[in-house]
Amino acid sequence: MISDPATSPVHSNEKALQQINARSQLKLPWGKRTKSALFTFFGVGVAVLSLLVLTHLSSEISFRAVKHSIHAIPNSTLLLALFFTFVSFAAVALYDVVAVETIAPKRVPYYISAMAGAAGYAISNALGFSLLTGGALRYRVYAAEGINVADIGRIIGTSWLAIWFAFTIMIAVALVIDPTRIPWIVSFGPDLDQFIGASILVAVAVLLVWLSRRERTLKVGKVSVRLPSSQGAMLQIIAGLVDVAAAAATLYVLMPHGAVPSIAAFALIYVVAVALGIISHSPGGIGAFEATMIAGLGIGRNPDAIAALLTYRVIYTLIPFLLAIIGFVISEILRRRHLITGPTILAVRVFETLIPPLSAGIAFLGGIVLLISSVTPDFSRRLEVLSDFVPMPFLEMSHLGASFVGLALLIVARGLARRLWRAWVMAVILFSLGAVFSLAKGLDWEEALALTLMAGVLLLFGDSFYRKPMGESFKLTWGWLASIGTTAFAVLWLGFFAYRHVEYANQLWWEFAWDAQASRFLRGSVLLLTVLAAITINTIINGVGRGKLRAQPIPEGVPDMVAQSPRASDALALLGDKRFLMDIKGRGFVMYARSGGSLVSMGEPVGSDDAIGDLAWSFRDMADRSGARTVFYGVGPERLPLFLDMGLTALKLGEVARVELADFSLEGSKRQPLRYAARRLEKEGISFEILPREQTPAVMNELREVSDAWLEMKSGSEKRFSLGSFEADYLSHFDIAILRKEGAIVAFANVWRGAGQKEIAVDLMRHRPDASSVIMDGLFANLLMAAKNEGYEWFNLGAAPLSGLSDSHLASRWNRIGSFIYRRGAEFYRFDGLRAFKDKFGPKWTPYYLICPPGLATPRSLIDATNLVSGSPFEVFKR
């Protein structure tokens, strides 16, 4: 790492990246990971507590009674519930329409924003907040329409603000109408409760009047959001109220007579149940939502009310999700037949963005179907028929197999969300096995048909799952693990609820008979919990993230291509810590490594001009197929159009100093410090020479002594990737510039030479602690003069991090942040001092960039590059 002129200036911009990210990453990896784990376990704890409450509240209800109540619900009631569901989702669609017209007017067609809102909510409502959020899906849709990430964030925030306004207003109305019959909110007394509710409604009215006067902007720190007009705000509030009211009405009409104390109380309980469901991490808030409704309404002994809750789940959660899948399948078929024109193309483009979440949802749904089937009783008549054809051991194994396949589908769903090819293959296999097990364990042909259709849908989307990560072990995130855990606990609760009429006895575990369904449930539960525990332990021990991608041996043609490259820094390919993407025609290569979720190329591709474009696109394609972000670390301005055409963005890291050697000399007043340093070295008896690389092995031990002394003085460690390290194999490729005193080497630097004498640079520069105070100035002065005498055109002094970034209020946010750090970051690093050191040589400054994906992927790419070039964010503070 470069911290002063005594270290290599060639890649000093890595220091800038460290300073920018050091504060945000100081608590990594333990701080952020621990918080995520604690939040996950908190959500699971809420879900488990909810299931315990459900067990207590429903202790007097039988599974058969609930099934009978479901069949007794009138068709007219079901149709009315479907109508309210449609109204609710129409209001959800209006959220995004108004938000988009407020933030990015006339840039997205109404039906695109409406479908994005409705489809996103259908998915997040079915799979749970922690799995796939509507916000992430909206980002993908609106980004495809050319909306920048800041505006997308504002759209999502405005949309979410509408529903929370609706929640607040509904609570206020409930307080005004009937405060005495509302649970949990009775401590202030009816009069004060009504006053609080009325005050909230008055505040909302004042807000609307305030918005009607002129255009308003909400500023929180440096973030500003344009607020909707009074008309837009009214539409948002109305949409929110209609959405929440219609969703609550869907459940309300299904409830039996006398189960609801008052409409106001029901509305408030519903809002609280939805909030707790989100916190629980379970798909759709299952368990937590039901427990809150049962406890709030006191309906634990009413099987008709429990049946209403289950029916609500099917109508409001499952059916919209299935409709989203069906609509997506139809659009995919149309796309493949190339029979679409006009607006339909836009609709299909929206659905194309839903391939990963919908496919993950299909797998997750299939897993839930199998798990529920495994824990609930099979039809006795079908078991009698099955006994004539299937041996009992096969029945027992099929039941266990169905339980395992169900849990495995919940896990594989994450891989589908990431477009992994192996997850797609495994999901198709699991669906096929699940269909076989469903038939073999109880002739459940309905489940087998559903699983077969799900497999067919995945087969239809097969070409969308093309990613094959390199050297990566599949690991679950904490959020996904929480969703799997809460789902498994909810399913097990359902099993114990279904078999609560069976008296427990130890012999149940070993009872094998055609009618011993409770015994099969117990054995399947053990398998389910064992696998879930193993997954959790593996996640805790191995952590959440990606495995390391090992470097590969340097291919045979790479040293020759480096020797033919005019860029001196391409010598980093010989460091031995990278992987290589070789051109199939042998014209060049890309050197890269993986960090986090990014594949990071060191510089632009190396090779002939006609190969660089092909290699860059090949690297982009390889990263995409690996499920990784494409990052090019440290490229000049010449190739920017190429990277912009790839849909990537450029962050200016600083400026590179290059000295034009034809005009360089040590004469004149500006060069007086360099002239003084060179002469002082002579007076101190320190001589300069450049050893050819053939002689490097002979002095390797002495060079190592100097290097070790330098590292001890700096209290640092060797760096990799963008900076050389002391490796004998690596240094043996280069000439070595040395300074000797009384025959002993006191300083050295390995020399990078570009082809055709276009450019020369140095990498490692190390000296003994007791060497002269002007040792580096003298070394550079001698090196530049030697390079000029050899006929080189340029001497590359490396980058000055964050220099040259604009602080204009019209500049990009990245430029303003970088400029601020450059001016105010002296407590960490003397950015201006490094530029001043290089300015002594009279260089020409050229911009230097990090190329990465735009939007939300930009900060992640920046962090990944920082960790790769620095080794660890903690190294900043060690130095």
GROMACS .gro file of N, CA and C in nm, residues 573-661:
model
  267
  573ALA      N    1   0.046  -0.904  -1.456
  573ALA     CA    2   0.001  -1.037  -1.495
  573ALA      C    3   0.097  -1.145  -1.449
  574LEU      N    4   0.221  -1.107  -1.420
  574LEU     CA    5   0.323  -1.205  -1.381
  574LEU      C    6   0.329  -1.224  -1.229
  575LEU      N    7   0.237  -1.161  -1.156
  575LEU     CA    8   0.241  -1.166  -1.010
  575LEU      C    9   0.201  -1.303  -0.956
  576GLY      N   10   0.117  -1.376  -1.029
  576GLY     CA   11   0.079  -1.511  -0.987
  576GLY      C   12  -0.041  -1.518  -0.895
  577ASP      N   13  -0.116  -1.407  -0.880
  577ASP     CA   14  -0.233  -1.408  -0.792
  577ASP      C   15  -0.363  -1.390  -0.868
  578LYS      N   16  -0.360  -1.409  -0.998
  578LYS     CA   17  -0.477  -1.380  -1.081
  578LYS      C   18  -0.518  -1.501  -1.165
  579ARG      N   19  -0.636  -1.489  -1.219
  579ARG     CA   20  -0.683  -1.583  -1.320
  579ARG      C   21  -0.680  -1.514  -1.455
  580PHE      N   22  -0.695  -1.591  -1.562
  580PHE     CA   23  -0.680  -1.534  -1.696
  580PHE      C   24  -0.793  -1.581  -1.788
  581LEU      N   25  -0.846  -1.485  -1.861
  581LEU     CA   26  -0.938  -1.513  -1.971
  581LEU      C   27  -0.859  -1.491  -2.099
  582MET      N   28  -0.827  -1.599  -2.169
  582MET     CA   29  -0.741  -1.591  -2.287
  582MET      C   30  -0.824  -1.577  -2.413
  583ASP      N   31  -0.778  -1.499  -2.504
  583ASP     CA   32  -0.839  -1.489  -2.636
  583ASP      C   33  -0.818  -1.620  -2.711
  584ILE      N   34  -0.923  -1.671  -2.773
  584ILE     CA   35  -0.914  -1.801  -2.840
  584ILE      C   36  -0.816  -1.798  -2.957
  585LYS      N   37  -0.789  -1.679  -3.010
  585LYS     CA   38  -0.693  -1.667  -3.120
  585LYS      C   39  -0.553  -1.631  -3.071
  586GLY      N   40  -0.536  -1.624  -2.940
  586GLY     CA   41  -0.404  -1.594  -2.886
  586GLY      C   42  -0.362  -1.450  -2.900
  587ARG      N   43  -0.460  -1.357  -2.911
  587ARG     CA   44  -0.426  -1.218  -2.934
  587ARG      C   45  -0.414  -1.137  -2.805
  588GLY      N   46  -0.456  -1.193  -2.693
  588GLY     CA   47  -0.451  -1.117  -2.569
  588GLY      C   48  -0.517  -1.191  -2.455
  589PHE      N   49  -0.536  -1.120  -2.342
  589PHE     CA   50  -0.594  -1.183  -2.225
  589PHE      C   51  -0.651  -1.076  -2.132
  590VAL      N   52  -0.733  -1.121  -2.038
  590VAL     CA   53  -0.782  -1.038  -1.927
  590VAL      C   54  -0.731  -1.103  -1.799
  591MET      N   55  -0.666  -1.025  -1.712
  591MET     CA   56  -0.624  -1.078  -1.581
  591MET      C   57  -0.724  -1.029  -1.476
  592TYR      N   58  -0.771  -1.120  -1.393
  592TYR     CA   59  -0.879  -1.083  -1.303
  592TYR      C   60  -0.875  -1.169  -1.177
  593ALA      N   61  -0.956  -1.130  -1.081
  593ALA     CA   62  -0.978  -1.206  -0.958
  593ALA      C   63  -1.119  -1.178  -0.912
  594ARG      N   64  -1.169  -1.263  -0.825
  594ARG     CA   65  -1.302  -1.239  -0.771
  594ARG      C   66  -1.291  -1.183  -0.630
  595SER      N   67  -1.377  -1.086  -0.602
  595SER     CA   68  -1.387  -1.029  -0.469
  595SER      C   69  -1.535  -1.010  -0.439
  596GLY      N   70  -1.584  -1.075  -0.334
  596GLY     CA   71  -1.726  -1.065  -0.303
  596GLY      C   72  -1.810  -1.114  -0.419
  597GLY      N   73  -1.899  -1.031  -0.467
  597GLY     CA   74  -1.985  -1.067  -0.579
  597GLY      C   75  -1.939  -1.009  -0.711
  598SER      N   76  -1.811  -0.972  -0.721
  598SER     CA   77  -1.759  -0.908  -0.842
  598SER      C   78  -1.642  -0.985  -0.900
  599LEU      N   79  -1.633  -0.986  -1.031
  599LEU     CA   80  -1.512  -1.027  -1.101
  599LEU      C   81  -1.440  -0.898  -1.141
  600VAL      N   82  -1.319  -0.880  -1.089
  600VAL     CA   83  -1.247  -0.754  -1.104
  600VAL      C   84  -1.128  -0.775  -1.196
  601SER      N   85  -1.130  -0.706  -1.309
  601SER     CA   86  -1.018  -0.709  -1.403
  601SER      C   87  -0.917  -0.604  -1.363
  602MET      N   88  -0.787  -0.641  -1.361
  602MET     CA   89  -0.682  -0.545  -1.334
  602MET      C   90  -0.652  -0.470  -1.462
  603GLY      N   91  -0.706  -0.349  -1.471
  603GLY     CA   92  -0.690  -0.271  -1.593
  603GLY      C   93  -0.778  -0.323  -1.705
  604GLU      N   94  -0.757  -0.269  -1.823
  604GLU     CA   95  -0.832  -0.315  -1.939
  604GLU      C   96  -0.763  -0.437  -1.999
  605PRO      N   97  -0.827  -0.505  -2.093
  605PRO     CA   98  -0.764  -0.624  -2.153
  605PRO      C   99  -0.627  -0.593  -2.212
  606VAL      N  100  -0.541  -0.692  -2.210
  606VAL     CA  101  -0.405  -0.679  -2.262
  606VAL      C  102  -0.400  -0.750  -2.397
  607GLY      N  103  -0.347  -0.686  -2.498
  607GLY     CA  104  -0.334  -0.750  -2.628
  607GLY      C  105  -0.342  -0.651  -2.741
  608SER      N  106  -0.359  -0.701  -2.860
  608SER     CA  107  -0.367  -0.617  -2.979
  608SER      C  108  -0.497  -0.537  -2.978
  609ASP      N  109  -0.498  -0.427  -3.051
  609ASP     CA  110  -0.614  -0.339  -3.053
  609ASP      C  111  -0.740  -0.411  -3.101
  610ASP      N  112  -0.727  -0.499  -3.199
  610ASP     CA  113  -0.845  -0.567  -3.251
  610ASP      C  114  -0.899  -0.673  -3.155
  611ALA      N  115  -0.821  -0.710  -3.052
  611ALA     CA  116  -0.866  -0.812  -2.957
  611ALA      C  117  -0.924  -0.753  -2.830
  612ILE      N  118  -0.891  -0.628  -2.798
  612ILE     CA  119  -0.932  -0.570  -2.670
  612ILE      C  120  -1.083  -0.565  -2.657
  613GLY      N  121  -1.153  -0.521  -2.761
  613GLY     CA  122  -1.298  -0.514  -2.756
  613GLY      C  123  -1.362  -0.650  -2.736
  614ASP      N  124  -1.316  -0.749  -2.811
  614ASP     CA  125  -1.372  -0.884  -2.798
  614ASP      C  126  -1.347  -0.940  -2.658
  615LEU      N  127  -1.227  -0.917  -2.606
  615LEU     CA  128  -1.194  -0.967  -2.473
  615LEU      C  129  -1.279  -0.899  -2.365
  616ALA      N  130  -1.300  -0.768  -2.379
  616ALA     CA  131  -1.380  -0.697  -2.280
  616ALA      C  132  -1.523  -0.750  -2.278
  617TRP      N  133  -1.580  -0.772  -2.396
  617TRP     CA  134  -1.716  -0.826  -2.403
  617TRP      C  135  -1.719  -0.970  -2.351
  618SER      N  136  -1.617  -1.047  -2.379
  618SER     CA  137  -1.612  -1.185  -2.329
  618SER      C  138  -1.605  -1.187  -2.177
  619PHE      N  139  -1.529  -1.095  -2.120
  619PHE     CA  140  -1.520  -1.087  -1.974
  619PHE      C  141  -1.654  -1.046  -1.915
  620ARG      N  142  -1.720  -0.952  -1.980
  620ARG     CA  143  -1.854  -0.910  -1.936
  620ARG      C  144  -1.950  -1.028  -1.938
  621ASP      N  145  -1.947  -1.105  -2.044
  621ASP     CA  146  -2.035  -1.220  -2.056
  621ASP      C  147  -2.001  -1.327  -1.952
  622MET      N  148  -1.872  -1.351  -1.928
  622MET     CA  149  -1.831  -1.450  -1.831
  622MET      C  150  -1.877  -1.411  -1.691
  623ALA      N  151  -1.864  -1.283  -1.657
  623ALA     CA  152  -1.908  -1.237  -1.524
  623ALA      C  153  -2.058  -1.255  -1.509
  624ASP      N  154  -2.131  -1.221  -1.615
  624ASP     CA  155  -2.277  -1.234  -1.608
  624ASP      C  156  -2.317  -1.380  -1.592
  625ARG      N  157  -2.253  -1.469  -1.666
  625ARG     CA  158  -2.285  -1.611  -1.656
  625ARG      C  159  -2.241  -1.670  -1.523
  626SER      N  160  -2.149  -1.603  -1.457
  626SER     CA  161  -2.106  -1.649  -1.325
  626SER      C  162  -2.188  -1.586  -1.214
  627GLY      N  163  -2.284  -1.502  -1.250
  627GLY     CA  164  -2.365  -1.435  -1.149
  627GLY      C  165  -2.288  -1.330  -1.074
  628ALA      N  166  -2.187  -1.269  -1.138
  628ALA     CA  167  -2.102  -1.171  -1.070
  628ALA      C  168  -2.110  -1.036  -1.141
  629ARG      N  169  -2.071  -0.932  -1.070
  629ARG     CA  170  -2.065  -0.799  -1.129
  629ARG      C  171  -1.936  -0.783  -1.208
  630THR      N  172  -1.943  -0.708  -1.317
  630THR     CA  173  -1.826  -0.684  -1.402
  630THR      C  174  -1.757  -0.556  -1.357
  631VAL      N  175  -1.629  -0.567  -1.321
  631VAL     CA  176  -1.553  -0.450  -1.274
  631VAL      C  177  -1.418  -0.447  -1.344
  632PHE      N  178  -1.382  -0.331  -1.397
  632PHE     CA  179  -1.248  -0.307  -1.451
  632PHE      C  180  -1.182  -0.203  -1.361
  633TYR      N  181  -1.075  -0.243  -1.295
  633TYR     CA  182  -1.011  -0.157  -1.196
  633TYR      C  183  -0.892  -0.085  -1.257
  634GLY      N  184  -0.901   0.047  -1.270
  634GLY     CA  185  -0.787   0.126  -1.314
  634GLY      C  186  -0.768   0.129  -1.464
  635VAL      N  187  -0.856   0.198  -1.536
  635VAL     CA  188  -0.843   0.210  -1.682
  635VAL      C  189  -0.838   0.358  -1.719
  636GLY      N  190  -0.775   0.385  -1.831
  636GLY     CA  191  -0.764   0.521  -1.880
  636GLY      C  192  -0.886   0.563  -1.958
  637PRO      N  193  -0.886   0.687  -2.009
  637PRO     CA  194  -1.003   0.740  -2.079
  637PRO      C  195  -1.019   0.690  -2.222
  638GLU      N  196  -0.914   0.627  -2.277
  638GLU     CA  197  -0.920   0.592  -2.419
  638GLU      C  198  -1.031   0.493  -2.451
  639ARG      N  199  -1.060   0.399  -2.358
  639ARG     CA  200  -1.155   0.292  -2.386
  639ARG      C  201  -1.292   0.318  -2.323
  640LEU      N  202  -1.316   0.436  -2.271
  640LEU     CA  203  -1.443   0.462  -2.205
  640LEU      C  204  -1.564   0.433  -2.293
  641PRO      N  205  -1.565   0.471  -2.421
  641PRO     CA  206  -1.683   0.439  -2.504
  641PRO      C  207  -1.714   0.290  -2.507
  642LEU      N  208  -1.611   0.206  -2.508
  642LEU     CA  209  -1.632   0.062  -2.509
  642LEU      C  210  -1.706   0.017  -2.384
  643PHE      N  211  -1.664   0.065  -2.268
  643PHE     CA  212  -1.726   0.023  -2.143
  643PHE      C  213  -1.866   0.081  -2.127
  644LEU      N  214  -1.887   0.203  -2.175
  644LEU     CA  215  -2.020   0.262  -2.168
  644LEU      C  216  -2.118   0.187  -2.257
  645ASP      N  217  -2.069   0.137  -2.370
  645ASP     CA  218  -2.155   0.056  -2.458
  645ASP      C  219  -2.198  -0.074  -2.390
  646MET      N  220  -2.122  -0.119  -2.293
  646MET     CA  221  -2.157  -0.242  -2.221
  646MET      C  222  -2.263  -0.217  -2.114
  647GLY      N  223  -2.306  -0.093  -2.097
  647GLY     CA  224  -2.402  -0.062  -1.994
  647GLY      C  225  -2.338  -0.040  -1.858
  648LEU      N  226  -2.205  -0.020  -1.856
  648LEU     CA  227  -2.134   0.003  -1.731
  648LEU      C  228  -2.116   0.153  -1.708
  649THR      N  229  -2.077   0.189  -1.587
  649THR     CA  230  -2.053   0.329  -1.555
  649THR      C  231  -1.908   0.348  -1.512
  650ALA      N  232  -1.861   0.472  -1.513
  650ALA     CA  233  -1.722   0.501  -1.481
  650ALA      C  234  -1.714   0.593  -1.360
  651LEU      N  235  -1.635   0.554  -1.261
  651LEU     CA  236  -1.607   0.638  -1.145
  651LEU      C  237  -1.463   0.686  -1.155
  652LYS      N  238  -1.445   0.815  -1.155
  652LYS     CA  239  -1.310   0.868  -1.162
  652LYS      C  240  -1.242   0.851  -1.028
  653LEU      N  241  -1.127   0.783  -1.027
  653LEU     CA  242  -1.054   0.756  -0.904
  653LEU      C  243  -0.948   0.862  -0.875
  654GLY      N  244  -0.908   0.934  -0.975
  654GLY     CA  245  -0.802   1.032  -0.959
  654GLY      C  246  -0.735   1.057  -1.093
  655GLU      N  247  -0.607   1.091  -1.089
  655GLU     CA  248  -0.532   1.119  -1.211
  655GLU      C  249  -0.396   1.052  -1.205
  656VAL      N  250  -0.351   1.004  -1.320
  656VAL     CA  251  -0.222   0.939  -1.332
  656VAL      C  252  -0.119   1.041  -1.380
  657ALA      N  253  -0.001   1.040  -1.317
  657ALA     CA  254   0.107   1.132  -1.353
  657ALA      C  255   0.204   1.060  -1.446
  658ARG      N  256   0.224   1.117  -1.568
  658ARG     CA  257   0.319   1.059  -1.665
  658ARG      C  258   0.413   1.170  -1.711
  659VAL      N  259   0.542   1.141  -1.702
  659VAL     CA  260   0.643   1.240  -1.737
  659VAL      C  261   0.690   1.214  -1.880
  660GLU      N  262   0.684   1.318  -1.961
  660GLU     CA  263   0.735   1.308  -2.098
  660GLU      C  264   0.887   1.326  -2.093
  661LEU      N  265   0.959   1.217  -2.118
  661LEU     CA  266   1.103   1.214  -2.092
  661LEU      C  267   1.184   1.297  -2.190
   0.00000   0.00000   0.00000
